[in-house]
Coordinates of C-alpha atoms in Angstrom, one line a residue:
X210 CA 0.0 0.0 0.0
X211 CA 1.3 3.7 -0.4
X212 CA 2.2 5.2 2.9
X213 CA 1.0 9.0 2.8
X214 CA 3.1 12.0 4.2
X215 CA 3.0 14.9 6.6
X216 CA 2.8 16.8 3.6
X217 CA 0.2 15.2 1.6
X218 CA -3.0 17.3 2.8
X219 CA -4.9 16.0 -0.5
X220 CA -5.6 12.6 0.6
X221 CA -6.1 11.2 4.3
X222 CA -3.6 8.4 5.6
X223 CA -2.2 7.6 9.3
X224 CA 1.1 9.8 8.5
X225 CA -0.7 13.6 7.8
X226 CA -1.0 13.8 11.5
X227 CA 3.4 13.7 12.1
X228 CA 4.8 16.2 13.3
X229 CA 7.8 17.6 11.3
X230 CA 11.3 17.4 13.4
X231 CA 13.0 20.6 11.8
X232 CA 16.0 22.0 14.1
X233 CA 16.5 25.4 15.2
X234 CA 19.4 26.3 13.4
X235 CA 20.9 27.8 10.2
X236 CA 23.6 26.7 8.6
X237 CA 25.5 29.4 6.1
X238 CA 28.5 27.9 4.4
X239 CA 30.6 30.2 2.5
X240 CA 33.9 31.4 3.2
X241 CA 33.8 35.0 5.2
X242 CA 37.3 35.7 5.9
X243 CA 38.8 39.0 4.4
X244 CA 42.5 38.7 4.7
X245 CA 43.6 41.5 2.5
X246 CA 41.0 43.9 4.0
X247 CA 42.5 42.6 7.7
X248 CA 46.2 43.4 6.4
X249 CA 45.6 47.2 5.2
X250 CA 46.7 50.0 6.8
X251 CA 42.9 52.0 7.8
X252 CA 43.1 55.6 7.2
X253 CA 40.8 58.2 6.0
X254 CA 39.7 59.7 2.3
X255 CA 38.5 63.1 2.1
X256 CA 37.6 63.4 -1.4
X257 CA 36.8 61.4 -4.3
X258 CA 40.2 61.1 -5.6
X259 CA 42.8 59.7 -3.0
X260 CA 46.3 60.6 -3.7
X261 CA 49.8 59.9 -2.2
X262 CA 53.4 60.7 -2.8
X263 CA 56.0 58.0 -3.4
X264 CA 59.9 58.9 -4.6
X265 CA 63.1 56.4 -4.7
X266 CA 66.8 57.1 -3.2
X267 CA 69.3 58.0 -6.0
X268 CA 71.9 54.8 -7.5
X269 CA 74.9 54.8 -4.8
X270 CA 78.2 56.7 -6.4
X271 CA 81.2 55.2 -5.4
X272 CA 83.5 57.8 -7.0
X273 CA 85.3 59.9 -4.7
X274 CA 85.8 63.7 -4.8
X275 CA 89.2 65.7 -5.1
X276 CA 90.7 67.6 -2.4
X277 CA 89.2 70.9 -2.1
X278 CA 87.0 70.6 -5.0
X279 CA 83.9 73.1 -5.0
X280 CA 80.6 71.9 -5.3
X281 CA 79.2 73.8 -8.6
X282 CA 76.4 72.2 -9.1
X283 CA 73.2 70.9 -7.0
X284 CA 70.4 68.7 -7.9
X285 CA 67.0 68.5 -7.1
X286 CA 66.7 65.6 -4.6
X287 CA 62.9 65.3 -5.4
X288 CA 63.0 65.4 -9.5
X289 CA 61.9 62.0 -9.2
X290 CA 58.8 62.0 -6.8
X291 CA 55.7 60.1 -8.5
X292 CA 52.2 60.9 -7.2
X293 CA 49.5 58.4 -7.5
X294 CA 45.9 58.3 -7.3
X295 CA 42.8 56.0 -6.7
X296 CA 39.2 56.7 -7.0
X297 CA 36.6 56.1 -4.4
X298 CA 34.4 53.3 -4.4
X299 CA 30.8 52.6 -3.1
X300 CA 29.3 48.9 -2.6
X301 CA 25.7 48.4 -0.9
X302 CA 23.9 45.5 -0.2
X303 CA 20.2 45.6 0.2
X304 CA 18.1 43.6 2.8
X305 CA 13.9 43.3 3.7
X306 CA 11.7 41.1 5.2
X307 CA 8.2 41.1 4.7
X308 CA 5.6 41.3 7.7
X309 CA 4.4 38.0 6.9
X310 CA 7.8 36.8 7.4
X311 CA 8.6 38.6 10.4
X312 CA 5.3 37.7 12.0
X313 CA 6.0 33.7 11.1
X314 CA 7.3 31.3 13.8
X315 CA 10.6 30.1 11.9
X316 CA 13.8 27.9 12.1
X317 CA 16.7 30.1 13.3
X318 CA 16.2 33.9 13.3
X319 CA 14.7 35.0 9.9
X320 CA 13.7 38.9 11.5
X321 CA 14.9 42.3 10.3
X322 CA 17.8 42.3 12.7
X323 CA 19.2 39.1 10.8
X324 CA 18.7 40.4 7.4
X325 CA 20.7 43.6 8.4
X326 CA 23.2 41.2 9.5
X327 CA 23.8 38.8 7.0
X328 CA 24.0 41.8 4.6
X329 CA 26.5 43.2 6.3
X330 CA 28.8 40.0 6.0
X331 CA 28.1 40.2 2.3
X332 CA 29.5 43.5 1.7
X333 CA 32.3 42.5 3.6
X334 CA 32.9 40.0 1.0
X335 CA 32.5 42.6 -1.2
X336 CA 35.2 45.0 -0.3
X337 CA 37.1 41.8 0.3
X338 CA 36.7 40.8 -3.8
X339 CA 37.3 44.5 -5.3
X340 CA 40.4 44.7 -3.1
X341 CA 42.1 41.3 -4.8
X342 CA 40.0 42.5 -7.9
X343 CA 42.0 43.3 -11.4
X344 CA 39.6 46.2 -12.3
X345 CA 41.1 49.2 -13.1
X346 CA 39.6 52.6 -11.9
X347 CA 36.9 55.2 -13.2
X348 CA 35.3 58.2 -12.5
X349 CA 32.2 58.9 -12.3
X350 CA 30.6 60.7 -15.7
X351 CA 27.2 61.2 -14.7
X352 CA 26.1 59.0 -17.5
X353 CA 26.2 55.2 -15.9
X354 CA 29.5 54.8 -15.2
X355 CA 30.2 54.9 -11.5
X356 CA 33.7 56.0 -9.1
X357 CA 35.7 52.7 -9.1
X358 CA 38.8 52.0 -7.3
X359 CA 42.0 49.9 -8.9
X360 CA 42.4 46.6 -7.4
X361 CA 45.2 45.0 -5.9
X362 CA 45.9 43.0 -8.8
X363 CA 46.0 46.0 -11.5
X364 CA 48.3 47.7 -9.2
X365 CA 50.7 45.6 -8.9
X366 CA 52.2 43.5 -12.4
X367 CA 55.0 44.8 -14.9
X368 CA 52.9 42.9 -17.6
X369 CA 49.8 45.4 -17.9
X370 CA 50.7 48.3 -15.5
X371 CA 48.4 51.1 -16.1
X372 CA 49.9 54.1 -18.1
X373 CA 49.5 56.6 -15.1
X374 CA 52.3 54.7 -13.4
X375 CA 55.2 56.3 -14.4
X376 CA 57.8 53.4 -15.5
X377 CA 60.1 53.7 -12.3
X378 CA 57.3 52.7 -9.8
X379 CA 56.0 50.0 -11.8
X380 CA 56.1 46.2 -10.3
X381 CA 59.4 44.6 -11.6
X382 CA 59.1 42.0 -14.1
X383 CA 61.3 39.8 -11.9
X384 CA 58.3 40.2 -9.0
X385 CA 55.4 39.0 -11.1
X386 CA 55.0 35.6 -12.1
X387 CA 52.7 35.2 -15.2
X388 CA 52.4 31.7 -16.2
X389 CA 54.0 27.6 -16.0
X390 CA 55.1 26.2 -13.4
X391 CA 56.3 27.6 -10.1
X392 CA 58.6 26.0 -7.4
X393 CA 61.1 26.8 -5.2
X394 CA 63.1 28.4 -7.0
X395 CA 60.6 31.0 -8.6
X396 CA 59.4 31.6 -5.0
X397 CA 62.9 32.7 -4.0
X398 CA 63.5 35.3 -7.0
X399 CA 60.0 37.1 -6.2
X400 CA 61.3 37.2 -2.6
X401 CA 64.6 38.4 -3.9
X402 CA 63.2 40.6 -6.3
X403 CA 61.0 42.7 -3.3
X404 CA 64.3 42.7 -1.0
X405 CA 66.2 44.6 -3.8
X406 CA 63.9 47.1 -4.2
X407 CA 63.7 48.0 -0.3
X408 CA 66.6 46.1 0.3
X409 CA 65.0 45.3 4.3
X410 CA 64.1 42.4 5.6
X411 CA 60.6 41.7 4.2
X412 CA 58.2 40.3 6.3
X413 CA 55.8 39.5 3.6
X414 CA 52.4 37.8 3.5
X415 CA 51.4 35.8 0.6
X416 CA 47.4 35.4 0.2
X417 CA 46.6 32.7 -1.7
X418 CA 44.2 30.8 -3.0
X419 CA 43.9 27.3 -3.6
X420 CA 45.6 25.9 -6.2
X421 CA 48.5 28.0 -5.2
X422 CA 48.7 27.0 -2.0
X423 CA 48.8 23.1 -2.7
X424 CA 51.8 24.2 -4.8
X425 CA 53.3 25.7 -1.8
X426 CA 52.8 22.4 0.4
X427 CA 54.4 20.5 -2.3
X428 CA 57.6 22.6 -1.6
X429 CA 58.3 20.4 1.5
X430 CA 58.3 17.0 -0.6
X431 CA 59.4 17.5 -4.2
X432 CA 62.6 18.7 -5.5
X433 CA 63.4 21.7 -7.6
X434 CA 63.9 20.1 -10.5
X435 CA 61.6 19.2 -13.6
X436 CA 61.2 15.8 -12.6
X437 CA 59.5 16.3 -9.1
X438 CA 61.4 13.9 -7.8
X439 CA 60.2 12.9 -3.7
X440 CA 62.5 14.0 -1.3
X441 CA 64.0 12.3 1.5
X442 CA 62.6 13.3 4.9
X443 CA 63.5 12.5 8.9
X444 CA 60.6 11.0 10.3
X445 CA 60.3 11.2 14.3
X446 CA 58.1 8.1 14.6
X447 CA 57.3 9.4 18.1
X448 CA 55.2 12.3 17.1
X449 CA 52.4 10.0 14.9
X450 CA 52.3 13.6 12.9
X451 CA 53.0 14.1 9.3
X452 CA 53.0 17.8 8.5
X453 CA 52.1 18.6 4.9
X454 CA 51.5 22.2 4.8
X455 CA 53.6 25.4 4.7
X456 CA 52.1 28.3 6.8
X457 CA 55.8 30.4 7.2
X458 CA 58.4 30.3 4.4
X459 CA 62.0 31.5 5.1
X460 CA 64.2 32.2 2.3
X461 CA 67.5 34.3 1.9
X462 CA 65.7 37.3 2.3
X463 CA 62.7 37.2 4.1
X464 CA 60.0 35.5 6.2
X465 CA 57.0 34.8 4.2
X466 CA 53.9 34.0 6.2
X467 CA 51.5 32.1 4.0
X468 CA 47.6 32.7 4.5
X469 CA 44.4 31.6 2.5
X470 CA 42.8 33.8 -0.1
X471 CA 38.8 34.1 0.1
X472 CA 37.9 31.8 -2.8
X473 CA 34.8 33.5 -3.5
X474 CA 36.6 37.1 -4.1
X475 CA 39.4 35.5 -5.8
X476 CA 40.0 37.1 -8.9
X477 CA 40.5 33.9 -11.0
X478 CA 37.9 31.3 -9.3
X479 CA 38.4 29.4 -12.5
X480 CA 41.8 28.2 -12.1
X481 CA 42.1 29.4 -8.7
X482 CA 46.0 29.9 -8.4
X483 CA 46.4 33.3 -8.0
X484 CA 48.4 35.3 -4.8
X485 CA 49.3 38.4 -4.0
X486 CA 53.1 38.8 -2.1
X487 CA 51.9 41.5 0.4
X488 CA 54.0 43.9 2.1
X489 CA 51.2 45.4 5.1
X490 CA 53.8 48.3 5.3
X491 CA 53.4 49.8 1.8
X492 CA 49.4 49.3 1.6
X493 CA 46.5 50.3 3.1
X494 CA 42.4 51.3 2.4
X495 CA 41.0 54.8 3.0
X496 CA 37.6 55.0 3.9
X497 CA 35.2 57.8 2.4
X498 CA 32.2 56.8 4.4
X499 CA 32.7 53.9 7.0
X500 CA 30.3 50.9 6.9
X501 CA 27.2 51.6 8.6
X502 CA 23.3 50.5 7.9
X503 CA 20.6 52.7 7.2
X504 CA 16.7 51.7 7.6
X505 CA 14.0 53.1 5.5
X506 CA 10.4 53.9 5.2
X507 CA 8.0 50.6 5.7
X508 CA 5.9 51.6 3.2
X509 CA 3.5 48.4 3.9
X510 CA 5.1 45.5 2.9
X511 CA 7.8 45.3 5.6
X512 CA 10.8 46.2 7.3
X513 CA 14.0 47.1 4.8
X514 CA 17.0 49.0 5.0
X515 CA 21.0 48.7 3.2
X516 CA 24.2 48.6 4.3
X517 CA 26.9 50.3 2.9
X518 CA 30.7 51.7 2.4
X519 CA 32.3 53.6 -0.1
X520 CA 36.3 53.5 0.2
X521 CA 39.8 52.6 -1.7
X522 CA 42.2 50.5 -1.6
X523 CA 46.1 52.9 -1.4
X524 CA 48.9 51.1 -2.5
X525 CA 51.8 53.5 -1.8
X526 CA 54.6 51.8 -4.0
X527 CA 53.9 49.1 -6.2
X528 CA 57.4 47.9 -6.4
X529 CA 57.3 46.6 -2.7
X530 CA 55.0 43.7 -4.2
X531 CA 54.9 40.8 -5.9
X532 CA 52.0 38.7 -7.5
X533 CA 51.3 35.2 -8.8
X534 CA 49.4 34.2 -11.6
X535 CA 48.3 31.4 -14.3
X536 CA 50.7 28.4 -12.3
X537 CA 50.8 25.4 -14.0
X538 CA 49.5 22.7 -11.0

């Protein structure tokens, strides 16, 4: 015979008087964590056009001067400055619930309070995205085209630097990696690359995303070499732990500390091996208007209200970091 069902109301049957066992509880999965809007520096914007000064040390001169030679001429020690510039931003999100709803006896908490929140982690993710983004920046013309801010990733490359970066500031080509395959050795020239521009210690932090970062691990058990050969390891039988990831890499000339990208505001969540070599020091986000949510007029149908921010992301020398793209896994 065919059993009916709590949910058959059509026809009668010894099940339609069940009661349904639903939990009290929502689960969200999606990744929330913003580690490149964590890293920046926070200051303020007070316009729509954020601009800031960057300039470069003169090559060393090693040849000496004659005894009681005159100085006759001088030079300008800041012929060189650069300034550079990024426009504002603004990203809303948009959240109502109906009275209906907000009258309802439901799983978890489905009110107005909840809607503002969950909103809020959105545009997080938001801010989060354009940051790692590779848009480039506009202004607004009045006619559709809204204030954008540059993202990381068109900020920093030698391959397509934008032609308002005057050729001395723009990423070296030795701290971009475009395309094949990336190992050790590649790892070490982008480090190497950063630490001759500054010539510092770096303590840099490279954000990741998947792909990339399963290369990474792979560091600690294949060689250098073309042939991925599997290297020879001392096992402390003891420990009953066989550590396969790399979350700090020290090379020649710097400590690297190796953190997850967001994959949902990765810029390629195709082949999901991009990463951006960070240096917190040289970057930073100015906020126009902080984050905040407004509520507006219930004109009937319930409650409703936005969130927003409007904001840029600064990135006061280019050349202090690196980036990774297109890796052959």
């Amino acid at each position: 015979m065919a059993f009916s069902n709590t949910y058959d109301t059509a026809n009668t049957g010894s099940a339609v008087g069940n009661r349904e066992d639903l939990l009290d509880a929502v689960s969200l999965l999606a990744p929330e964590e913003t580690p490149m809007l964590s890293l920046a520096k926070k200051s303020k914007a007070n316009a729509t056009f954020v601009e800031w000064t960057t300039d470069v040390l003169a090559t060393p001169v090693t040849t000496g001067i004659a005894e009681g030679a005159d100085v006759t001429s001088f030079t300008d020690k800041f012929s060189g400055k650069a300034r550079l510039g990024n426009y504002i931003q603004k990203l809303r999100r948009d959240f109502m619930v109906s009275d209906f709803q907000a009258a309802a006896s439901t799983t978890g908490a489905s009110d107005v309070a909840a809607a503002e929140s969950k909103a809020t982690r959105e545009l997080k993710r938001d801010i989060e995205a354009t940051i790692c983004s590779n848009n480039d920046r506009a202004v607004e013309n009045g006619g559709g085209t809204a204030y954008a801010m540059r993202g990381f990733g068109k900020w920093v490359g030698n391959v397509s630097a934008p032609s308002d970066i005057p050729a001395g500031y723009v990423t070296p080509a030795a701290s971009e990696h475009t395309t094949g395959l990336f190992d050790e050795l590649d790892m070490n020239n982008l480090i190497t690359s950063i630490y001759r521009e500054n010539g510092g210690s770096n303590a840099l932090t490279l954000v990741a995303d998947t792909a990339l970062r399963r290369v990474i691990s792979d560091f600690t058990r294949t060689s250098v070499s073309t042939d991925y050969t599997v290297r020879s390891v001392n096992y402390v039988g003891g420990s009953g732990v066989i550590k396969l990831s790399v979350n700090t890499y020290e090379s020649d000339h710097g400590m690297v500390s190796i953190i997850n990208m967001n994959p949902a505001c990765a810029p390629d969540t195709t082949n999901k091996d991009d990463g951006y070599l960070v240096n917190p020091e040289y970057y930073g986000v100015a906020e126009y208007i902080g984050l905040g949510s407004t509520r507006v007029q219930n004109l009937g149908g319930g409650e409703r209200g936005f969130v927003d921010w409007t904001g840029t992301l600064v990135v006061n020398h280019p050349r202090a970091h690196g980036k990774i793209t297109d890796v052959t896994t």
